[in-house]
Tab-separated table of C-alpha atoms in Angstrom:
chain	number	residue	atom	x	y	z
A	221	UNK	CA	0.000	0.000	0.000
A	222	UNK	CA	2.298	3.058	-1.092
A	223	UNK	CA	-0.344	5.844	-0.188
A	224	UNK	CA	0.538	4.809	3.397
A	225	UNK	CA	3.403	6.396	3.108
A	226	UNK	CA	1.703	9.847	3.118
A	227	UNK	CA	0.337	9.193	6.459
A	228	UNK	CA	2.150	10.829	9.408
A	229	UNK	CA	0.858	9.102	11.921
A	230	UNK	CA	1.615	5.606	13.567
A	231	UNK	CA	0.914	2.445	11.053
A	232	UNK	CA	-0.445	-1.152	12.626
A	233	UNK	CA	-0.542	-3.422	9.801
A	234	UNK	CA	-2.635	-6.786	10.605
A	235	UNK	CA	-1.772	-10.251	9.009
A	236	UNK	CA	-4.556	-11.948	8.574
A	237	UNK	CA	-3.306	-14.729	6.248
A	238	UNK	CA	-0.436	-16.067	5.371
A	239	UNK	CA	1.692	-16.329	2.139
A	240	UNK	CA	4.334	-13.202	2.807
A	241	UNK	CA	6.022	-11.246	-0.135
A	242	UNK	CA	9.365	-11.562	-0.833
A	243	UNK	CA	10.417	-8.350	0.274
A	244	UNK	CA	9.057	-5.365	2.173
A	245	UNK	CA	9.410	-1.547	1.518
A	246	UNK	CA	12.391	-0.775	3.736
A	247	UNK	CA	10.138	2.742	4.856
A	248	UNK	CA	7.292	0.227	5.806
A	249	UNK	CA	9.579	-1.722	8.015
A	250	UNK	CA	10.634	1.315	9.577
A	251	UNK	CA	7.434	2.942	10.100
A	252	UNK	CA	5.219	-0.533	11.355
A	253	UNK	CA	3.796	-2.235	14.201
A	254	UNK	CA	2.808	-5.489	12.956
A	255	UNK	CA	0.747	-7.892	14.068
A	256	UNK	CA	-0.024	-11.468	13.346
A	257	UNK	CA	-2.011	-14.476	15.152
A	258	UNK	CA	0.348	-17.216	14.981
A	259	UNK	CA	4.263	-17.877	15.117
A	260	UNK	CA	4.562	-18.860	11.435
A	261	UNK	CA	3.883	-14.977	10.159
A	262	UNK	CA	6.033	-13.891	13.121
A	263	UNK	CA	9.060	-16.066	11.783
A	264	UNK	CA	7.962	-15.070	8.416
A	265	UNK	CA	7.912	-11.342	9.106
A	266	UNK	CA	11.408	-11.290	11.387
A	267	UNK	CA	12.874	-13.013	8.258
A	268	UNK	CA	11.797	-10.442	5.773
A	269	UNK	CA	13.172	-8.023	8.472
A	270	UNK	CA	10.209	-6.695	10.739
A	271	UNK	CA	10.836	-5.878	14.302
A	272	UNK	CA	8.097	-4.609	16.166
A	273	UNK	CA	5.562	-7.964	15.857
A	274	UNK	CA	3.112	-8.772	18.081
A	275	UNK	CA	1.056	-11.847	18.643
A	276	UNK	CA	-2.697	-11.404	19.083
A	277	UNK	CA	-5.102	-14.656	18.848
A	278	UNK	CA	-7.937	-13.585	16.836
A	279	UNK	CA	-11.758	-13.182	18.320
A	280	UNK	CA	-14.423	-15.072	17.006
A	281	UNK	CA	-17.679	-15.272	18.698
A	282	UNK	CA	-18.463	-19.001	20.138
A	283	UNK	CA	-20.752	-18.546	22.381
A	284	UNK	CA	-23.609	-20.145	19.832
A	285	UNK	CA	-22.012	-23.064	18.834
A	286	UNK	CA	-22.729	-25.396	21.929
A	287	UNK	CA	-21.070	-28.605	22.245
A	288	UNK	CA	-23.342	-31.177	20.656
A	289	UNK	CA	-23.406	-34.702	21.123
A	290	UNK	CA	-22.129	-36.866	17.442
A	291	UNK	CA	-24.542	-37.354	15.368
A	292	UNK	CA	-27.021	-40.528	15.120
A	293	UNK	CA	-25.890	-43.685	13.522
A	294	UNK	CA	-25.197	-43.415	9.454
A	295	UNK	CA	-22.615	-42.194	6.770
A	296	UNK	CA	-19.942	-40.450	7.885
A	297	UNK	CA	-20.507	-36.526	7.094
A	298	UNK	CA	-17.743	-34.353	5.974
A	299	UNK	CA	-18.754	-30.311	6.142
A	300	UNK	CA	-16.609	-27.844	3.908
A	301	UNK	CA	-18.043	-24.055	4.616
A	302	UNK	CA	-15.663	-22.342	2.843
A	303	UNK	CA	-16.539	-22.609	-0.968
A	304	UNK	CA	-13.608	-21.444	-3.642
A	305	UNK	CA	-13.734	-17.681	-4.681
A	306	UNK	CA	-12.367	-18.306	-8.393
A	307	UNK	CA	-12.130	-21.818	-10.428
A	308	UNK	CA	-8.704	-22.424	-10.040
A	309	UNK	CA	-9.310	-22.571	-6.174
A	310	UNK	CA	-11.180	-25.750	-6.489
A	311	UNK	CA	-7.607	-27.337	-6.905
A	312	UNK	CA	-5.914	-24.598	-4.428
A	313	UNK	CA	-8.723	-25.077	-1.838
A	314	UNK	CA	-8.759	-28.748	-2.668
A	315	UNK	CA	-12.336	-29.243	-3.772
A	316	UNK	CA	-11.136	-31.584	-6.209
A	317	UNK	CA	-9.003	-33.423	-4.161
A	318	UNK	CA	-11.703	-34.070	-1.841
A	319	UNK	CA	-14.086	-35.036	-4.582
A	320	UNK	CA	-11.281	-37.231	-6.827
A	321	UNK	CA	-10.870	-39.528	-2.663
A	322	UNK	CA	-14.553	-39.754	-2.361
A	323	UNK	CA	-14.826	-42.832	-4.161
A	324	UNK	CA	-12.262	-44.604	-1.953
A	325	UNK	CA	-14.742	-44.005	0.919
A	326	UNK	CA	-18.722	-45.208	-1.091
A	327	UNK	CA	-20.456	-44.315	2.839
A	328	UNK	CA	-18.320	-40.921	3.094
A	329	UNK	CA	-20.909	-38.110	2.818
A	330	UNK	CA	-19.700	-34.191	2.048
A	331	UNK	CA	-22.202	-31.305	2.503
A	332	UNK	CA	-20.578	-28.258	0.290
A	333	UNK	CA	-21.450	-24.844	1.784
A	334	UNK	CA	-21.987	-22.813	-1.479
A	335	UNK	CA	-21.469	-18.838	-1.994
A	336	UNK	CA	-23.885	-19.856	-5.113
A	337	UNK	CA	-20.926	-18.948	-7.397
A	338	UNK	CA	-19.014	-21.247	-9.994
A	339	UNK	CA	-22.293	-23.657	-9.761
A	340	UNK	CA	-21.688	-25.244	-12.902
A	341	UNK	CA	-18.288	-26.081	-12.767
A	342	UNK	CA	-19.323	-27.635	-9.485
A	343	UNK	CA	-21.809	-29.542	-11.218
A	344	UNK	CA	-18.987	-30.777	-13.947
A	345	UNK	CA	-16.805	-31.829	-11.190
A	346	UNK	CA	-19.472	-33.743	-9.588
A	347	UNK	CA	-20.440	-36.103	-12.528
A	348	UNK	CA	-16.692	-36.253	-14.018
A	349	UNK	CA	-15.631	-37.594	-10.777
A	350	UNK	CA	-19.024	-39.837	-10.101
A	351	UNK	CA	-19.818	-38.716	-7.029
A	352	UNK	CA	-23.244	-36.573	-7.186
A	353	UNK	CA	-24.111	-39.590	-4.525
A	354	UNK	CA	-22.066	-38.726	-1.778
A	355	UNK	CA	-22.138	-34.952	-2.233
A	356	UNK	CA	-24.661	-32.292	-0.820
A	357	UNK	CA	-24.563	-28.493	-2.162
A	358	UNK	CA	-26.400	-26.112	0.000
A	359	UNK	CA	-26.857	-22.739	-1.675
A	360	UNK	CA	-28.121	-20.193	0.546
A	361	UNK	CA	-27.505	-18.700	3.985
A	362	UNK	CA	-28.013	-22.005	6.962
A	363	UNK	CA	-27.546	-21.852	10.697
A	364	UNK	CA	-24.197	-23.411	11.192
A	365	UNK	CA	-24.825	-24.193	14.118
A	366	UNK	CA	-27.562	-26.098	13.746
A	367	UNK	CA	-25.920	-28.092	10.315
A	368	UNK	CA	-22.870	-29.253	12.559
A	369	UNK	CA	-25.687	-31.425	14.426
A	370	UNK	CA	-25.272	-34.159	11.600
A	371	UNK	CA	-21.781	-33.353	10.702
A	372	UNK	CA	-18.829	-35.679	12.301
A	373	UNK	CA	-16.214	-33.201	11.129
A	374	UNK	CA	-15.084	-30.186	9.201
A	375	UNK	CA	-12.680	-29.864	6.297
A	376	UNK	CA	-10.923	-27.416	4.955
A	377	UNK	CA	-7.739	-27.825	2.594
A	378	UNK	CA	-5.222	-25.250	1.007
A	379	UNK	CA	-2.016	-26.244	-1.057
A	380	UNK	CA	-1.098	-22.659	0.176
A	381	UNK	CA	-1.187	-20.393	2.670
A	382	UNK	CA	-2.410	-17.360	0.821
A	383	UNK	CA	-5.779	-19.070	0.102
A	384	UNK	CA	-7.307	-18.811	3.452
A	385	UNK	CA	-6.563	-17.296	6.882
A	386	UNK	CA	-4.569	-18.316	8.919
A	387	UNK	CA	-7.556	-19.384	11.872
A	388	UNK	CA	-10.642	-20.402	9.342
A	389	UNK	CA	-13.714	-19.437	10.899
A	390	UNK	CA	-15.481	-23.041	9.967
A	391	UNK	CA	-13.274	-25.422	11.295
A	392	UNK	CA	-12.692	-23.237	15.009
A	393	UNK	CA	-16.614	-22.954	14.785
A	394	UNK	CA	-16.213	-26.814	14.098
A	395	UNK	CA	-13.906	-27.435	17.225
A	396	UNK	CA	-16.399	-25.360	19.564
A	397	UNK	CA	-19.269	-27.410	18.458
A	398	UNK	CA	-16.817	-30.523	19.553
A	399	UNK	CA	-16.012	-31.767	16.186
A	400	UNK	CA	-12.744	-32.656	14.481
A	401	UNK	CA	-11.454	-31.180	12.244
A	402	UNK	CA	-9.504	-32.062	8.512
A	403	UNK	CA	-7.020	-29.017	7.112
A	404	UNK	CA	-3.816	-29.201	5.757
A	405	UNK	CA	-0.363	-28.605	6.887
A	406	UNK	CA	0.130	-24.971	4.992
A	407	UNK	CA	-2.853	-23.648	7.109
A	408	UNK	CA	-0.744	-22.138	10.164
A	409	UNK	CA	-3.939	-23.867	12.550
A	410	UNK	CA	-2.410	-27.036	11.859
A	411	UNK	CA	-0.135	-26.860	14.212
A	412	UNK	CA	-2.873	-25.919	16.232
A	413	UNK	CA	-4.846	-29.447	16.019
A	414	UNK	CA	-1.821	-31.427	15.502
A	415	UNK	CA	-0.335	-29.719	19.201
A	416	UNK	CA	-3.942	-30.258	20.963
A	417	UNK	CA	-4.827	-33.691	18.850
A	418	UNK	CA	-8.208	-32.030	17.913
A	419	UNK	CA	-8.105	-33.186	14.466
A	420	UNK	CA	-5.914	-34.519	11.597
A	421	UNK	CA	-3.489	-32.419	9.061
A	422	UNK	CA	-2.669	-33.724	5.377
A	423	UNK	CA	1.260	-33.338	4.922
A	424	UNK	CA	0.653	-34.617	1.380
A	425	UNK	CA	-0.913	-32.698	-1.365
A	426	UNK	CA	-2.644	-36.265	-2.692
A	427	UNK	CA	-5.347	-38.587	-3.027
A	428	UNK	CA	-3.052	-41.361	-1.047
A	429	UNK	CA	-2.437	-38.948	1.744
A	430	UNK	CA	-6.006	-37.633	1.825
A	431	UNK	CA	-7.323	-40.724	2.017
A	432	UNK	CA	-5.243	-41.913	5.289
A	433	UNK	CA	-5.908	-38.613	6.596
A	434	UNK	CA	-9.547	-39.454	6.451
A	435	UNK	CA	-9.052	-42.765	7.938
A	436	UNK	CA	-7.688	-41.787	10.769
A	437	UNK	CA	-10.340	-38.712	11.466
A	438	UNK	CA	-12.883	-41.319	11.150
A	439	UNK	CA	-11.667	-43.729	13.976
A	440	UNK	CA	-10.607	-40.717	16.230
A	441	UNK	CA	-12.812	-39.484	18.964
A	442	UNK	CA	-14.317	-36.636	19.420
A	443	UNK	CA	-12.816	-33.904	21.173
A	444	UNK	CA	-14.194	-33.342	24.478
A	445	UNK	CA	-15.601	-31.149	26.635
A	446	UNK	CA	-11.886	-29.768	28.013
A	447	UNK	CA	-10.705	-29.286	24.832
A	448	UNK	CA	-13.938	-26.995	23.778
A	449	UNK	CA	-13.276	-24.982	26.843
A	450	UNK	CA	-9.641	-24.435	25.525
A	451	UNK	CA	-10.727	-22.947	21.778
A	452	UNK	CA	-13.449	-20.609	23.424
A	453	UNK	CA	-10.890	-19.065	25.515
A	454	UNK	CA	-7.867	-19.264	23.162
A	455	UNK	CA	-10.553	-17.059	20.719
A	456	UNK	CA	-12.072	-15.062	23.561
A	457	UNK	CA	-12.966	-12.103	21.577
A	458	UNK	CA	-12.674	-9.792	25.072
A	459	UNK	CA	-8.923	-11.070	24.764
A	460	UNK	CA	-8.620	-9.759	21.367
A	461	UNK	CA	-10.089	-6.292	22.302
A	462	UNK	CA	-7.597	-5.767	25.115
A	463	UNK	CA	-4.507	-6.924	23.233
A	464	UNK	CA	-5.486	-4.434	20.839
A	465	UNK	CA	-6.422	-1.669	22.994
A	466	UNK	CA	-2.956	-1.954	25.395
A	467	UNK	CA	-0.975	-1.928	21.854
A	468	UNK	CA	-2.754	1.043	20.461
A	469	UNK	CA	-2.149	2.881	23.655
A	470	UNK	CA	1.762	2.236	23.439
A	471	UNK	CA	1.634	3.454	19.471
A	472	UNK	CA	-0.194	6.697	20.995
């Protein structure tokens, strides 16, 4: 953003995703307070020669999304809320990964939380890769909360950082509702659920690797109630709020 540097005043510049550039303006690292929400962008940031980083958890209301018992006995269910912004993000965001394993797994159910764009090359994917069966596409506005009732766990994939943020709303939503959770090893919450076992992470951009991944999520237990009460306080929004507030008041 060069018009920032017309500004006079103090600049806090918020990473919300990942994927840095390879270099920063040497008058933006000079002039910046950055924050980030996880120790990959700090690492990231100190490499490309940022000083003053900060570490602030991002707040996401949970309140809603009670802890709610797995669902009754049948297929499996899969729930991706986060549908591709452009057509090549059904490879980046691994759409078609997910839709090229289904057929390793015949009971494996997906329910595809739409935007309503890029229908039709949806609708290709589905028949070329046979699996109109397994899939579900809602379209409009739902209650998550009420969905993850007959959802075992939620999936999101990216080959790349840049795709997504760093914390995706649907999967913590996931964890507070006390389900698992899928997402792949570029997402910096990874390390999250791999640290706290609340999930699994694909280290392999493949079908192979997906489909062990998926194995395993399927035999794995449900977090429990302990680990709920850890991601509503870890994204306490109040804790967000005051991190914020003390920093701005040192800038000032």
């Amino acid at each position: 953003y060069p018009y920032l540097r017309t500004l006079h005043g103090p600049l806090l510049y918020t990473v919300v995703a990942g994927g840095m550039p390879r270099r920063i303006p040497s008058w933006l690292l000079a002039r910046a307070t950055w924050v980030v929400s996880n120790a990959r962008d700090q690492a990231a940031l100190a490499n490309l020669g940022a000083s003053r980083i900060h570490e602030i958890m991002p707040g996401i209301p949970l309140a809603k999304f009670a802890r709610v018992p797995p669902p009754p006995a049948g297929p499996f269910t899969l729930l991706m809320a986060s549908a591709p912004w452009t057509k090549a993000q059904f490879v980046h965001k691994g759409v078609d990964l997910l839709l090229q394993t289904l057929p390793r797994f015949p009971e494996l159910r997906l329910v595809l939380l739409w935007r309503g764009s890029h229908g039709d090359v949806l609708q290709e994917r589905l028949q070329r890769f046979r699996v109109e069966r397994q899939v579900e596409v809602i379209h409009q506005a739902v209650d998550v909360a009420a969905l993850l009732h007959r959802i075992h766990a939620v999936v999101l994939l990216s080959d790349r950082a840049k795709w997504v943020k760093a914390w995706p709303h649907s999967l913590v939503e996931g964890l507070a509702a006390g389900r698992p959770v899928l997402t792949s090893n570029a997402i910096a919450m990874s390390d999250f659920v791999t640290r706290d076992g609340l999930g699994q992470v694909l280290d392999e951009w493949s079908v192979d690797a997906l489909q062990s991944a998926l194995s395993r999520l399927m035999q794995d237990p449900p977090p429990g109630a302990d680990a709920r009460a850890h991601v509503l306080a870890t994204f306490e929004p109040e804790n967000m709020i005051k991190a914020y507030g003390q920093l701005y008041a040192a800038m000032a």
